[in-house]
Short mmCIF file of C-alpha atoms in Angstrom, two decimals:
data_model
loop_
_atom_site.label_atom_id
_atom_site.label_comp_id
_atom_site.label_asym_id
_atom_site.label_seq_id
_atom_site.Cartn_x
_atom_site.Cartn_y
_atom_site.Cartn_z
CA MET A 1 -23.88 7.73 -16.01
CA THR A 2 -25.58 4.23 -16.30
CA ALA A 3 -25.17 1.33 -13.84
CA THR A 4 -23.15 -0.59 -16.45
CA ASN A 5 -20.78 2.26 -17.21
CA ARG A 6 -20.40 3.08 -13.40
CA ARG A 7 -19.16 -0.62 -12.86
CA ALA A 8 -16.73 -0.53 -16.01
CA VAL A 9 -15.22 2.76 -14.11
CA LEU A 10 -14.82 0.74 -10.93
CA LEU A 11 -13.05 -2.01 -12.68
CA LEU A 12 -10.88 0.54 -14.20
CA CYS A 13 -10.25 2.63 -10.96
CA GLY A 14 -9.46 -0.87 -9.13
CA SER A 15 -7.31 -2.37 -11.74
CA THR A 16 -5.32 0.77 -12.34
CA ALA A 17 -4.69 1.12 -8.18
CA GLY A 18 -3.42 -2.40 -8.04
CA PHE A 19 -1.01 -1.62 -11.06
CA LEU A 20 0.22 1.43 -9.09
CA LEU A 21 0.62 -0.58 -5.92
CA LEU A 22 2.47 -3.41 -7.71
CA ASP A 23 5.27 -1.27 -8.52
CA ILE A 24 6.09 -1.23 -4.57
CA HIS A 25 6.63 -5.16 -4.78
CA LYS A 26 7.58 -6.31 -8.18
CA VAL A 27 11.08 -4.45 -8.02
CA SER A 28 11.85 -6.87 -5.08
CA ILE A 29 11.91 -9.62 -7.50
CA ALA A 30 14.46 -7.60 -9.77
CA VAL A 31 16.73 -6.95 -6.91
CA PRO A 32 19.21 -9.63 -7.65
CA SER A 33 19.34 -8.89 -11.38
CA ILE A 34 19.76 -5.35 -10.86
CA GLU A 35 22.79 -5.81 -8.53
CA ARG A 36 24.36 -7.86 -10.95
CA ALA A 37 23.85 -5.78 -13.87
CA LEU A 38 24.39 -2.20 -12.37
CA HIS A 39 26.27 -2.94 -9.00
CA PRO A 40 24.39 -0.16 -7.01
CA GLY A 41 25.46 -1.47 -3.62
CA PRO A 42 23.15 -1.91 -0.65
CA ALA A 43 22.27 1.82 -0.33
CA GLY A 44 21.54 2.07 -3.97
CA ILE A 45 19.26 -0.93 -3.90
CA GLN A 46 17.52 1.00 -1.11
CA LEU A 47 17.15 4.28 -3.04
CA ILE A 48 15.62 2.21 -5.96
CA GLN A 49 13.08 0.80 -3.84
CA ALA A 50 12.45 3.83 -1.63
CA ALA A 51 12.33 6.92 -4.39
CA TYR A 52 8.94 5.46 -5.69
CA VAL A 53 7.13 4.82 -2.54
CA PHE A 54 8.50 8.24 -0.95
CA CYS A 55 7.47 10.54 -4.15
CA PHE A 56 4.34 8.63 -4.34
CA ALA A 57 3.44 9.65 -0.64
CA VAL A 58 4.51 13.23 -0.82
CA THR A 59 2.58 13.75 -3.88
CA LEU A 60 -0.61 12.10 -2.75
CA VAL A 61 -2.36 15.10 -0.45
CA PRO A 62 -1.75 17.84 -2.85
CA ALA A 63 -2.93 15.93 -5.74
CA GLY A 64 -6.10 14.90 -3.55
CA ARG A 65 -6.82 18.61 -2.77
CA ILE A 66 -6.37 19.70 -6.41
CA GLY A 67 -8.67 16.60 -7.64
CA ASP A 68 -11.33 17.78 -4.97
CA ALA A 69 -11.19 21.18 -6.36
CA GLY A 70 -12.73 20.21 -9.80
CA ARG A 71 -9.49 18.96 -11.55
CA ARG A 72 -9.75 15.30 -10.90
CA LEU A 73 -9.93 14.35 -14.50
CA ALA A 74 -7.12 16.35 -15.49
CA LEU A 75 -4.90 15.04 -12.86
CA THR A 76 -6.02 11.42 -13.68
CA TYR A 77 -4.46 11.92 -17.40
CA ALA A 78 -1.44 13.68 -16.23
CA GLY A 79 -0.68 10.99 -13.67
CA MET A 80 -1.23 8.17 -16.38
CA TYR A 81 0.89 9.88 -18.99
CA LEU A 82 3.76 10.79 -16.54
CA TYR A 83 3.73 7.09 -15.26
CA LEU A 84 4.05 5.76 -18.88
CA ALA A 85 7.01 8.24 -19.76
CA ALA A 86 8.69 7.40 -16.51
CA SER A 87 8.50 3.57 -17.18
CA VAL A 88 10.11 3.87 -20.61
CA LEU A 89 12.89 5.87 -18.68
CA CYS A 90 13.48 2.98 -16.22
CA ALA A 91 13.23 0.44 -19.09
CA LEU A 92 15.94 2.35 -20.93
CA ALA A 93 18.13 3.57 -18.00
CA PRO A 94 21.81 3.07 -18.68
CA GLY A 95 22.67 3.03 -14.90
CA ALA A 96 21.46 2.95 -11.32
CA GLY A 97 21.25 6.80 -11.02
CA ALA A 98 18.84 7.02 -13.92
CA VAL A 99 16.78 4.07 -12.58
CA ILE A 100 16.24 5.93 -9.31
CA ALA A 101 15.39 9.08 -11.17
CA GLY A 102 13.08 7.20 -13.30
CA ARG A 103 11.54 5.62 -10.08
CA ALA A 104 11.04 8.80 -8.43
CA LEU A 105 9.00 10.23 -11.53
CA LEU A 106 6.96 6.99 -11.48
CA GLY A 107 5.99 7.74 -7.85
CA ILE A 108 5.07 11.38 -8.67
CA GLY A 109 2.65 9.76 -11.72
CA ALA A 110 1.16 7.21 -9.03
CA GLY A 111 0.61 10.20 -6.58
CA LEU A 112 -1.12 12.33 -8.91
CA LEU A 113 -3.17 9.28 -10.04
CA MET A 114 -4.13 7.32 -6.92
CA PRO A 115 -6.25 9.94 -5.01
CA GLN A 116 -8.19 10.63 -8.15
CA LEU A 117 -9.20 7.11 -8.57
CA MET A 118 -10.67 6.55 -5.18
CA GLY A 119 -12.20 9.98 -5.49
CA ILE A 120 -13.99 8.87 -8.59
CA VAL A 121 -15.50 5.73 -6.78
CA GLN A 122 -16.58 8.02 -3.95
CA GLN A 123 -18.25 10.36 -6.50
CA LEU A 124 -20.07 7.58 -8.65
CA PHE A 125 -21.39 5.61 -5.57
CA PRO A 126 -23.60 7.00 -2.84
CA ALA A 127 -22.83 5.99 0.86
CA PRO A 128 -25.17 2.87 0.96
CA GLU A 129 -23.19 1.35 -2.07
CA ARG A 130 -19.81 2.25 -1.28
CA GLY A 131 -19.26 -0.70 0.94
CA LYS A 132 -19.75 -3.31 -1.95
CA ALA A 133 -18.24 -0.70 -4.48
CA PHE A 134 -15.08 -0.80 -2.35
CA GLY A 135 -15.29 -4.51 -2.03
CA VAL A 136 -15.03 -4.75 -5.79
CA TYR A 137 -12.33 -2.12 -5.80
CA GLY A 138 -10.31 -4.17 -3.12
CA MET A 139 -10.73 -7.22 -5.32
CA CYS A 140 -9.22 -5.83 -8.52
CA VAL A 141 -6.34 -4.25 -6.40
CA SER A 142 -5.82 -7.70 -4.81
CA LEU A 143 -5.80 -9.51 -8.22
CA ALA A 144 -3.29 -6.92 -9.96
CA THR A 145 -0.91 -7.09 -6.93
CA ALA A 146 -1.06 -10.89 -6.64
CA LEU A 147 -0.57 -11.56 -10.36
CA GLY A 148 2.12 -8.96 -10.79
CA PRO A 149 5.18 -10.85 -9.38
CA SER A 150 4.61 -13.86 -11.55
CA LEU A 151 4.37 -11.74 -14.83
CA GLY A 152 7.13 -9.76 -13.59
CA GLY A 153 9.40 -12.78 -13.07
CA LEU A 154 8.35 -14.04 -16.59
CA LEU A 155 9.54 -10.80 -18.02
CA LEU A 156 12.59 -10.71 -15.97
CA THR A 157 13.68 -14.25 -17.08
CA THR A 158 13.47 -13.08 -20.81
CA LEU A 159 14.20 -9.71 -20.68
CA GLY A 160 16.52 -9.16 -17.60
CA TRP A 161 15.72 -6.41 -14.96
CA ARG A 162 14.37 -4.31 -17.54
CA GLY A 163 11.35 -6.56 -18.09
CA VAL A 164 9.75 -5.39 -14.67
CA PHE A 165 9.62 -1.78 -16.20
CA VAL A 166 8.80 -2.80 -19.80
CA MET A 167 5.66 -4.62 -18.37
CA ASN A 168 4.48 -1.21 -17.44
CA VAL A 169 4.21 0.15 -21.15
CA PRO A 170 1.64 -2.09 -22.70
CA VAL A 171 -0.52 -2.01 -19.58
CA GLY A 172 -0.17 1.78 -19.29
CA VAL A 173 -1.26 2.18 -22.82
CA ALA A 174 -4.36 -0.01 -22.42
CA ILE A 175 -5.16 1.90 -19.33
CA LEU A 176 -5.09 5.24 -21.13
CA ILE A 177 -7.35 3.86 -23.76
CA ALA A 178 -9.97 2.61 -21.40
CA ALA A 179 -9.80 6.03 -19.48
CA HIS A 180 -10.23 8.25 -22.59
CA THR A 181 -13.33 5.92 -23.41
CA LEU A 182 -14.94 5.68 -20.11
CA LEU A 183 -13.89 8.86 -17.80
CA PRO A 184 -15.16 11.95 -19.79
CA PRO A 185 -18.62 11.91 -18.18
CA VAL A 186 -17.09 11.73 -14.72
CA GLY A 187 -15.53 14.93 -15.64
CA ARG A 188 -18.69 16.79 -16.11
CA ASP A 189 -19.96 15.49 -12.59
CA GLN A 190 -17.18 17.31 -10.61
CA GLY A 191 -19.18 20.50 -10.12
CA ARG A 192 -17.48 24.03 -9.83
CA ARG A 193 -13.72 24.40 -9.93
CA TYR A 194 -11.99 26.47 -7.20
CA ARG A 195 -8.40 27.25 -6.08
CA PRO A 196 -7.44 24.66 -3.52
CA ASP A 197 -5.69 25.96 -0.30
CA ILE A 198 -2.52 23.75 -0.13
CA ASP A 199 -0.13 24.00 2.61
CA VAL A 200 3.19 23.82 0.84
CA VAL A 201 5.30 24.85 3.77
CA GLY A 202 3.54 22.12 5.94
CA LEU A 203 4.29 19.60 3.14
CA ALA A 204 7.78 20.62 2.84
CA PHE A 205 8.15 19.92 6.47
CA ALA A 206 6.48 16.53 6.37
CA SER A 207 8.53 15.63 3.37
CA LEU A 208 11.89 16.66 4.78
CA ALA A 209 10.89 14.60 8.25
CA LEU A 210 10.49 11.49 6.18
CA VAL A 211 13.83 11.84 4.38
CA ALA A 212 15.47 12.41 7.58
CA LEU A 213 13.73 9.32 9.17
CA LEU A 214 14.71 7.08 6.37
CA THR A 215 18.33 8.26 6.03
CA PRO A 216 19.95 6.07 8.66
CA PHE A 217 17.97 3.00 7.42
CA ILE A 218 19.01 3.61 3.87
CA PHE A 219 22.71 4.07 4.51
CA THR A 220 23.02 1.21 7.14
CA THR A 221 24.87 -1.39 5.10
CA GLY A 222 26.53 -3.50 7.90
CA ARG A 223 29.75 -2.62 6.47
CA PRO A 224 32.74 -1.21 8.60
CA GLY A 225 32.50 2.07 6.81
CA ASP A 226 28.92 2.91 7.96
CA ALA A 227 29.30 6.00 9.86
CA GLY A 228 27.62 6.17 13.24
CA ILE A 229 26.69 9.78 12.75
CA ARG A 230 24.03 8.81 10.46
CA TRP A 231 21.84 7.96 13.33
CA LEU A 232 21.60 11.74 14.30
CA ALA A 233 19.47 12.32 11.33
CA LEU A 234 16.63 11.03 13.57
CA LEU A 235 16.97 14.61 15.59
CA PRO A 236 16.00 16.60 12.76
CA ALA A 237 13.47 14.18 11.68
CA ALA A 238 11.65 14.62 15.22
CA GLY A 239 12.02 18.55 14.94
CA LEU A 240 10.57 18.59 11.60
CA ALA A 241 7.72 16.37 12.57
CA MET A 242 7.23 18.85 15.54
CA LEU A 243 7.29 21.97 13.21
CA PHE A 244 4.73 20.12 10.98
CA VAL A 245 2.33 19.67 13.73
CA ALA A 246 2.64 23.10 14.99
CA ARG A 247 2.00 24.43 11.46
CA SER A 248 -0.94 22.37 10.95
CA ARG A 249 -2.44 23.58 14.03
CA ALA A 250 -1.76 27.05 13.33
CA ARG A 251 -3.49 26.64 9.83
CA VAL A 252 -6.48 25.06 11.35
CA ALA A 253 -6.69 27.83 14.04
CA ALA A 254 -6.68 30.56 11.19
CA GLY A 255 -9.67 28.68 9.31
CA ARG A 256 -7.13 27.27 6.46
CA SER A 257 -6.54 23.79 5.41
CA GLY A 258 -3.54 21.86 6.74
CA VAL A 259 -1.64 18.88 5.04
CA ILE A 260 -3.95 16.54 6.95
CA ASP A 261 -7.67 17.81 7.58
CA PRO A 262 -8.35 17.30 11.11
CA ASP A 263 -11.96 17.17 10.61
CA LEU A 264 -11.63 14.13 8.63
CA LEU A 265 -9.59 12.42 11.38
CA ARG A 266 -12.38 13.14 13.87
CA ILE A 267 -14.39 10.57 11.82
CA ARG A 268 -13.71 7.47 13.79
CA SER A 269 -14.02 4.94 11.08
CA PHE A 270 -11.76 6.97 8.96
CA ARG A 271 -9.01 7.53 11.84
CA ASN A 272 -9.12 3.88 12.90
CA GLY A 273 -8.66 2.72 9.20
CA VAL A 274 -5.78 4.97 8.70
CA LEU A 275 -4.16 3.55 12.06
CA VAL A 276 -4.53 -0.06 10.69
CA SER A 277 -2.80 1.03 7.22
CA LEU A 278 -0.02 2.64 9.16
CA THR A 279 1.03 -0.74 10.53
CA TRP A 280 -0.53 -3.38 8.12
CA PHE A 281 1.17 -2.13 5.10
CA ALA A 282 4.53 -1.89 6.41
CA ALA A 283 4.62 -5.66 6.73
CA GLY A 284 3.75 -6.83 3.21
CA PRO A 285 6.76 -5.57 1.16
CA GLY A 286 9.19 -6.86 3.88
CA ILE A 287 7.79 -10.21 3.69
CA ALA A 288 7.79 -10.25 -0.20
CA LEU A 289 11.36 -8.93 -0.45
CA ALA A 290 13.03 -11.53 1.86
CA LEU A 291 11.10 -14.42 0.41
CA THR A 292 11.84 -13.42 -3.34
CA ILE A 293 15.53 -12.64 -2.87
CA TYR A 294 15.94 -15.82 -0.68
CA LEU A 295 14.25 -18.06 -3.12
CA GLN A 296 16.47 -16.76 -5.99
CA GLU A 297 19.79 -16.60 -4.28
CA ALA A 298 19.66 -19.35 -1.74
CA ARG A 299 17.56 -21.99 -3.50
CA GLY A 300 18.73 -21.13 -7.28
CA ILE A 301 15.09 -20.53 -8.35
CA THR A 302 14.56 -18.50 -11.47
CA PRO A 303 12.70 -15.18 -11.24
CA PHE A 304 9.70 -16.78 -13.04
CA LEU A 305 9.54 -19.58 -10.60
CA ALA A 306 9.84 -17.18 -7.61
CA GLY A 307 6.95 -15.23 -8.72
CA LEU A 308 5.21 -18.22 -9.89
CA VAL A 309 4.90 -19.76 -6.30
CA LEU A 310 3.26 -16.53 -5.09
CA LEU A 311 0.51 -16.91 -7.75
CA PRO A 312 -1.91 -18.93 -5.98
CA SER A 313 -2.42 -15.86 -3.53
CA SER A 314 -4.15 -14.26 -6.48
CA ALA A 315 -7.17 -16.27 -6.44
CA THR A 316 -7.75 -16.53 -2.70
CA SER A 317 -6.87 -12.77 -2.45
CA VAL A 318 -9.77 -12.07 -4.83
CA LEU A 319 -12.03 -14.49 -2.69
CA GLY A 320 -10.98 -12.68 0.67
CA ALA A 321 -11.73 -9.32 -1.03
CA TRP A 322 -15.08 -10.29 -2.37
CA LEU A 323 -15.94 -11.78 1.09
CA GLY A 324 -14.57 -8.75 2.92
CA GLY A 325 -16.99 -6.46 0.59
CA ARG A 326 -19.97 -8.52 1.26
CA TYR A 327 -19.82 -9.04 4.95
CA VAL A 328 -17.92 -5.81 5.91
CA LEU A 329 -21.24 -4.18 7.35
CA ARG A 330 -21.94 -7.18 9.37
CA LEU A 331 -18.54 -8.28 10.72
CA GLY A 332 -16.45 -5.21 10.44
CA ARG A 333 -13.10 -5.74 12.22
CA VAL A 334 -13.51 -9.30 12.63
CA LEU A 335 -12.76 -9.71 9.07
CA THR A 336 -9.48 -7.71 9.19
CA ALA A 337 -8.14 -9.59 12.43
CA THR A 338 -9.09 -12.86 10.73
CA GLY A 339 -7.17 -11.92 7.75
CA MET A 340 -3.94 -10.85 9.58
CA VAL A 341 -4.07 -13.99 11.64
CA LEU A 342 -4.04 -15.82 8.45
CA VAL A 343 -1.24 -13.89 6.94
CA LEU A 344 0.91 -14.27 10.19
CA LEU A 345 0.39 -17.87 10.46
CA ALA A 346 0.93 -18.55 6.58
CA THR A 347 4.38 -16.31 7.00
CA LEU A 348 5.40 -18.42 10.08
CA ALA A 349 4.66 -21.66 8.31
CA THR A 350 6.62 -20.59 5.23
CA LEU A 351 9.64 -19.73 7.40
CA ALA A 352 9.35 -23.08 9.06
CA VAL A 353 9.25 -24.89 5.63
CA LEU A 354 12.33 -23.06 4.54
CA HIS A 355 14.15 -23.93 7.72
CA GLY A 356 13.19 -27.59 7.20
CA ASP A 357 16.00 -28.60 4.79
CA LEU A 358 13.63 -29.66 2.29
CA PRO A 359 14.65 -30.31 -1.19
CA THR A 360 13.70 -27.46 -3.53
CA ALA A 361 10.89 -29.44 -5.13
CA ALA A 362 9.23 -29.81 -1.91
CA VAL A 363 9.70 -26.13 -1.11
CA LEU A 364 8.03 -25.28 -4.50
CA ALA A 365 5.17 -27.60 -3.62
CA ALA A 366 4.62 -26.38 -0.27
CA ILE A 367 5.00 -22.60 -0.59
CA PRO A 368 1.95 -22.31 -3.22
CA VAL A 369 -0.45 -24.11 -0.68
CA LEU A 370 0.68 -21.60 2.10
CA GLN A 371 0.20 -18.67 -0.27
CA LEU A 372 -3.41 -19.82 -0.68
CA PHE A 373 -4.05 -18.81 3.18
CA TYR A 374 -1.72 -15.91 2.63
CA GLY A 375 -3.78 -14.43 -0.10
CA LEU A 376 -7.19 -15.04 1.62
CA GLY A 377 -5.86 -13.12 4.65
CA GLY A 378 -4.71 -10.20 2.56
CA GLY A 379 -8.13 -10.04 0.81
CA LEU A 380 -9.76 -10.09 4.09
CA VAL A 381 -7.54 -7.06 5.51
CA VAL A 382 -7.14 -4.64 2.34
CA SER A 383 -10.95 -4.72 0.93
CA PRO A 384 -12.76 -4.37 4.25
CA ASN A 385 -10.36 -1.66 5.67
CA HIS A 386 -10.99 0.48 2.50
CA SER A 387 -14.41 0.13 2.99
CA MET A 388 -14.41 0.99 6.74
CA THR A 389 -11.92 3.96 6.12
CA LEU A 390 -13.83 5.66 3.49
CA MET A 391 -17.64 4.74 3.82
CA ASP A 392 -18.46 7.80 5.94
CA ILE A 393 -16.54 10.26 4.26
CA PRO A 394 -18.47 12.96 2.18
CA PRO A 395 -18.09 12.59 -1.57
CA THR A 396 -16.81 16.23 -2.01
CA GLN A 397 -14.00 15.13 0.07
CA GLY A 398 -13.25 11.88 -1.43
CA SER A 399 -9.90 12.51 -3.04
CA ALA A 400 -8.47 14.46 0.05
CA ALA A 401 -9.67 11.72 2.33
CA SER A 402 -8.14 8.92 -0.05
CA ALA A 403 -5.09 11.04 -0.17
CA ILE A 404 -4.73 10.99 3.62
CA GLY A 405 -5.18 7.19 3.57
CA GLN A 406 -2.69 6.42 1.14
CA LEU A 407 -0.27 8.87 2.48
CA GLY A 408 -0.36 6.62 5.63
CA GLN A 409 -0.08 3.56 3.66
CA ARG A 410 3.05 4.98 1.40
CA VAL A 411 4.82 6.20 4.65
CA SER A 412 4.16 2.85 6.11
CA ASN A 413 5.36 1.02 2.95
CA THR A 414 8.56 3.11 2.95
CA VAL A 415 9.36 2.64 6.41
CA GLY A 416 8.55 -1.26 6.11
CA VAL A 417 10.68 -1.57 3.06
CA ALA A 418 13.57 0.29 4.56
CA THR A 419 13.77 -1.62 7.81
CA ALA A 420 13.34 -4.87 6.24
CA SER A 421 15.84 -4.18 3.58
CA MET A 422 18.28 -3.08 6.28
CA ALA A 423 17.78 -6.07 8.21
CA TYR A 424 18.38 -8.41 4.93
CA TYR A 425 21.15 -6.39 3.53
CA THR A 426 23.20 -5.77 6.66
CA THR A 427 23.48 -9.55 7.34
CA ILE A 428 24.66 -10.14 3.59
CA TYR A 429 27.12 -7.07 3.26
CA GLY A 430 28.29 -7.05 6.84
CA ALA A 431 29.61 -10.55 6.40
CA GLY A 432 31.55 -9.18 3.21
CA PHE A 433 29.36 -10.81 0.61
CA THR A 434 27.13 -9.60 -1.89
CA LEU A 435 23.63 -10.68 -2.39
CA THR A 436 24.66 -12.68 -5.56
CA ALA A 437 27.76 -14.14 -3.61
CA ALA A 438 26.67 -14.91 -0.21
CA PRO A 439 26.16 -18.51 0.70
CA ALA A 440 22.59 -20.03 1.41
CA ALA A 441 22.96 -20.26 4.96
CA LEU A 442 23.77 -16.41 5.30
CA HIS A 443 20.69 -15.82 3.08
CA ARG A 444 18.38 -17.78 5.65
CA ASP A 445 19.88 -15.70 8.36
CA ALA A 446 18.90 -12.60 6.25
CA LEU A 447 15.36 -13.93 5.75
CA ASN A 448 14.95 -14.58 9.38
CA ARG A 449 16.11 -11.12 10.56
CA ALA A 450 14.00 -9.23 7.66
CA THR A 451 10.84 -11.50 8.33
CA LEU A 452 11.04 -10.70 12.02
CA VAL A 453 10.93 -7.15 11.41
CA ALA A 454 7.81 -7.58 8.98
CA CYS A 455 6.15 -9.54 11.57
CA LEU A 456 6.73 -7.16 14.34
CA PHE A 457 4.68 -4.50 12.14
CA LEU A 458 2.14 -7.18 11.48
CA GLY A 459 1.80 -8.17 15.26
CA THR A 460 1.19 -4.28 15.80
CA ALA A 461 -1.51 -3.98 13.05
CA LEU A 462 -3.31 -6.98 14.47
CA ALA A 463 -3.21 -5.20 18.07
CA VAL A 464 -4.78 -2.11 16.45
CA ALA A 465 -7.32 -4.02 15.04
CA LEU A 466 -8.29 -5.89 17.98
CA ILE A 467 -8.45 -2.63 19.69
CA ASP A 468 -10.77 -1.25 16.96
CA LEU A 469 -12.94 -4.51 17.30
CA ARG A 470 -13.49 -3.84 20.92
CA ARG A 471 -14.51 -0.45 20.35
CA GLN A 472 -17.06 -1.45 17.58
CA LYS A 473 -18.41 -4.14 19.85
CA ASP A 474 -18.83 -1.39 22.68
CA LEU A 475 -20.62 0.62 20.07
CA LEU A 476 -22.88 -2.02 18.99
CA ASP A 477 -23.70 -2.95 22.54
CA GLY A 478 -24.50 0.59 23.21
CA THR A 479 -26.67 0.81 20.23
CA ARG A 480 -28.70 -2.17 21.07
CA PHE A 481 -29.06 -1.10 24.66
CA ARG A 482 -30.56 2.36 23.47
CA ARG A 483 -32.91 0.53 21.12
CA ASN A 484 -34.10 -1.74 23.77
CA ALA A 485 -34.62 1.31 26.12
CA GLU A 486 -36.68 3.01 23.41
CA ARG A 487 -38.87 -0.14 23.01
CA ILE A 488 -39.47 -0.41 26.73
CA ALA A 489 -40.49 3.30 26.79
CA GLU A 490 -42.80 2.79 23.81
CA ASN A 491 -44.44 -0.16 25.87
CA GLY A 492 -44.83 1.92 28.85
CA GLY A 493 -42.22 0.57 30.75
CA VAL A 494 -42.99 -3.07 30.03
CA ARG A 495 -40.28 -5.18 28.11
CA PRO A 496 -41.49 -6.19 24.94
#
């Protein structure tokens, strides 16, 4: 494959990945419209949000293994067609139940597709080129996810809540045409096919553990009818998690593969990147959810404007991703830690603006400025973390490794959305209101609580990044010491 075609495939993979991740965030802007039209209640809204991310998560690992077994191109097309069909189902859904089902199918399609995209990048670019390649990949992801809310808000304003799903159809068709044009040569490079060893039982344990973990958060509405027994679901969640660990260890001891490959987790760069993802990706959805609902319901801003005020982050997120890809080998975790600090400061400053009792016009002027810093920080986190997580992974394990990384991110997204949503919705529904009927002061209280939950995740991510930064510094100091010792020895004990 020529260098030009490789770059075109890279842009296709990055843009498609950003489009898949966009579906985690863009539904947040449609939540008030969905409640007005379908009346799903807090638990129903939670299920609409969680169905996509949950099914996305549990599909990733087997899809990654099957892709590595020589079926990467087949799963790429299967995921694209399923995603397109599920988008049509969501757009035409007559009720909340059909939306939840459609969102689940969207998640399966995304789970089939995502590990193949990252595996293709792993396959096409050798290790020395992967840092820059994943920098470009991160730029595409950042741009797609940043542009999405404003485009979704525009379609929501003109077509109602169905517009956020209608948006998927022309974009999905364009991606399919580009894939059929660019990807056939990739299929010829996959090598010998073999039957992947997938731990179906272990995957079932992990999936059921996640369901049990999410159950009490999804069904906590703040209303008097909430059953206290729901928190007992955390007990089987812990038991299933223990069974999953035991099952994985037993399969590894028997020479078979587990859901998570322990050999990959022994690679420090990969393991630390996954830990950063587990905490960082729980923060973003909660912040976006709380802000977009508050702007629409407390400030009376249209969905289009609510998405438009977030648009400036798109330009700076691309800048951050480009800088991250360019300097990741030199600065490493300094970039991700700096990005997290920028996001945290921008989030707190946004909260201060909304608490300042400023007129709506002033709010609409201030938030886009703060979004410039938010987007820059996000770009500095996502792109370098992609590079540091996967740059040491062998190409033959690219899909499996990306599936594990994406599994951590999607589990993190799921927990982040569930906890922030619980904090926001219980404040509103617990006071006897709905999202569309609650007073502005109550929405501000809900915003405070949801943002606090998201910032706790963000603070934890920053702590993990700083710990890894210390490890990288110690490793660099040790390397310098060894090199200096070698030079002294070469000079017969005399310092050069």
